[in-house]
C-alpha positions as a printed NumPy array, in Angstrom:
array([[ -35.84 , -153.285,  -96.8  ],
       [ -38.516, -153.942,  -94.6  ],
       [ -41.492, -151.769,  -95.086],
       [ -44.989, -152.047,  -92.298],
       [ -48.012, -150.004,  -94.571],
       [ -51.173, -148.488,  -93.023],
       [ -54.558, -150.178,  -94.948],
       [ -55.497, -146.768,  -96.478],
       [ -52.488, -145.258,  -97.155],
       [ -52.131, -143.932, -100.253],
       [ -47.991, -143.548,  -99.648],
       [ -48.561, -147.042,  -97.966],
       [ -49.73 , -147.743, -101.459],
       [ -47.085, -147.08 , -103.184],
       [ -45.18 , -148.867, -100.644],
       [ -46.884, -151.855, -101.463],
       [ -46.404, -151.446, -105.07 ],
       [ -50.53 , -150.768, -105.333],
       [ -49.927, -147.513, -107.046],
       [ -47.272, -146.279, -108.838],
       [ -44.929, -143.528, -108.2  ],
       [ -42.074, -142.341, -109.883],
       [ -39.2  , -142.124, -107.072],
       [ -35.893, -141.66 , -107.097],
       [ -33.957, -142.572, -104.583],
       [ -34.787, -145.138, -101.617],
       [ -32.475, -146.371,  -99.524],
       [ -33.551, -149.062,  -96.216],
       [ -35.878, -145.929,  -94.21 ],
       [ -37.209, -144.027,  -96.709],
       [ -38.192, -143.128, -100.579],
       [ -37.955, -139.623, -102.595],
       [ -40.521, -139.424, -105.108],
       [ -41.893, -136.946, -107.508],
       [ -45.394, -135.345, -106.01 ],
       [ -48.552, -135.805, -108.85 ],
       [ -48.552, -131.711, -108.089],
       [ -45.674, -130.136, -109.042],
       [ -46.856, -125.917, -108.926],
       [ -43.106, -126.028, -110.311],
       [ -41.832, -128.787, -111.418],
       [ -39.042, -130.852, -109.314],
       [ -41.495, -131.21 , -106.478],
       [ -40.234, -134.443, -104.553],
       [ -41.85 , -136.1  , -101.985],
       [ -39.806, -137.662,  -99.099],
       [ -41.773, -140.338,  -97.157],
       [ -40.074, -142.804,  -94.057],
       [ -40.868, -147.075,  -95.951],
       [ -42.745, -147.004,  -91.76 ],
       [ -46.432, -145.603,  -91.742],
       [ -45.844, -143.277,  -89.062],
       [ -49.259, -140.641,  -88.973],
       [ -46.398, -137.279,  -89.125],
       [ -43.27 , -136.22 ,  -87.336],
       [ -44.327, -136.698,  -83.148],
       [ -44.805, -140.273,  -83.946],
       [ -41.756, -141.01 ,  -85.467],
       [ -39.089, -141.93 ,  -83.71 ],
       [ -35.513, -140.327,  -83.57 ],
       [ -33.727, -143.169,  -86.665],
       [ -36.777, -142.975,  -89.011],
       [ -36.433, -138.594,  -88.109],
       [ -33.236, -138.531,  -88.895],
       [ -32.925, -140.965,  -92.126],
       [ -36.332, -138.845,  -92.939],
       [ -33.673, -136.096,  -92.906],
       [ -30.791, -137.22 ,  -94.242],
       [ -32.974, -138.073,  -97.806],
       [ -33.829, -134.344,  -98.142],
       [ -31.058, -133.165,  -98.1  ],
       [ -29.733, -135.166, -100.394],
       [ -33.119, -134.187, -102.518],
       [ -33.238, -131.393, -101.675],
       [ -29.471, -130.8  , -103.318],
       [ -30.743, -132.84 , -106.15 ],
       [ -33.953, -130.504, -106.863],
       [ -31.07 , -127.393, -106.877],
       [ -29.534, -128.793, -109.903],
       [ -32.305, -130.138, -112.089],
       [ -34.732, -127.762, -111.364],
       [ -32.47 , -123.969, -110.598],
       [ -35.235, -121.944, -109.049],
       [ -35.046, -118.76 , -106.131],
       [ -35.211, -120.336, -103.315],
       [ -35.931, -124.086, -102.301],
       [ -38.339, -124.554,  -99.583],
       [ -39.204, -127.428,  -97.406],
       [ -41.609, -128.154,  -95.348],
       [ -44.516, -130.975,  -93.047],
       [ -47.554, -130.557,  -91.633],
       [ -48.348, -132.6  ,  -88.861],
       [ -52.702, -132.991,  -88.604],
       [ -55.189, -131.553,  -89.025],
       [ -54.402, -128.542,  -88.039],
       [ -52.314, -127.578,  -89.967],
       [ -53.901, -129.322,  -93.238],
       [ -51.739, -132.735,  -93.859],
       [ -53.301, -133.774,  -96.883],
       [ -51.849, -137.987,  -96.017],
       [ -51.658, -138.853,  -93.014],
       [ -48.469, -140.807,  -93.5  ],
       [ -45.388, -138.545,  -92.537],
       [ -43.704, -136.893,  -95.611],
       [ -41.659, -134.54 ,  -96.26 ],
       [ -42.057, -132.168,  -98.933],
       [ -39.007, -129.88 , -100.827],
       [ -40.336, -127.616, -103.652],
       [ -38.199, -125.442, -105.591],
       [ -39.277, -121.388, -105.682],
       [ -39.745, -118.614, -107.365],
       [ -39.318, -115.117, -105.584],
       [ -43.891, -113.597, -105.595],
       [ -45.217, -117.288, -106.301],
       [ -46.597, -117.186, -102.841],
       [ -46.888, -121.019, -102.864],
       [ -46.684, -121.353,  -98.906],
       [ -47.287, -117.515,  -97.372],
       [ -46.489, -118.474,  -93.721],
       [ -48.237, -115.463,  -91.884],
       [ -52.058, -114.515,  -92.732],
       [ -51.076, -111.092,  -91.2  ],
       [ -48.392, -110.132,  -88.814],
       [ -47.366, -112.292,  -86.103],
       [ -47.175, -111.551,  -82.576],
       [ -43.86 , -110.584,  -80.81 ],
       [ -44.508, -112.14 ,  -77.362],
       [ -42.608, -110.673,  -74.298],
       [ -39.55 , -112.086,  -73.236],
       [ -40.856, -113.166,  -69.702],
       [ -43.132, -115.477,  -71.632],
       [ -40.675, -116.201,  -74.537],
       [ -38.421, -117.538,  -72.171],
       [ -41.582, -119.319,  -69.524],
       [ -42.817, -121.029,  -72.748],
       [ -38.942, -122.184,  -73.345],
       [ -38.797, -123.393,  -69.93 ],
       [ -42.363, -126.536,  -70.766],
       [ -40.258, -127.017,  -73.414],
       [ -37.097, -127.805,  -72.488],
       [ -39.026, -130.185,  -69.253],
       [ -40.791, -132.514,  -72.004],
       [ -37.481, -132.483,  -73.444],
       [ -36.195, -133.804,  -71.028],
       [ -39.014, -135.942,  -70.32 ],
       [ -41.918, -136.802,  -73.458],
       [ -43.871, -138.261,  -70.919],
       [ -44.193, -135.219,  -68.837],
       [ -48.121, -133.462,  -70.475],
       [ -49.002, -130.406,  -70.417],
       [ -52.813, -128.9  ,  -70.922],
       [ -52.399, -125.304,  -70.756],
       [ -51.513, -123.401,  -73.928],
       [ -50.288, -120.193,  -74.817]])
């Protein structure tokens, strides 16, 4: 198994054995470990063995491997820690409050009313269909041409 590590990354320290972790599953490209913080028992993190800052820089093979492991872990967490639901999330970058700059996906049991991941701090906007269609065109173009960028934000 190949592990590409980054010198100042807690997850890379775990992968290299410099920090302890409770690893619950692993394969050639990923590992799953219990998060040190357990808001509800069964909170697991899935990380790639390769140091990738977040999902935006992961290649398709790493992204697919991470999601395969997330699905496996989600089923296991659901069996071992029955709850009202399950949240799966990844925060990418400072604007999303990413705490460790290494791609990681949280798999977390949830209980109705626990307020763990309040999605919207206030009621969201509902853009008109024309605006949504314009954004759709931009995204479709970006998906067909990964090098294309745009500086105008919605």
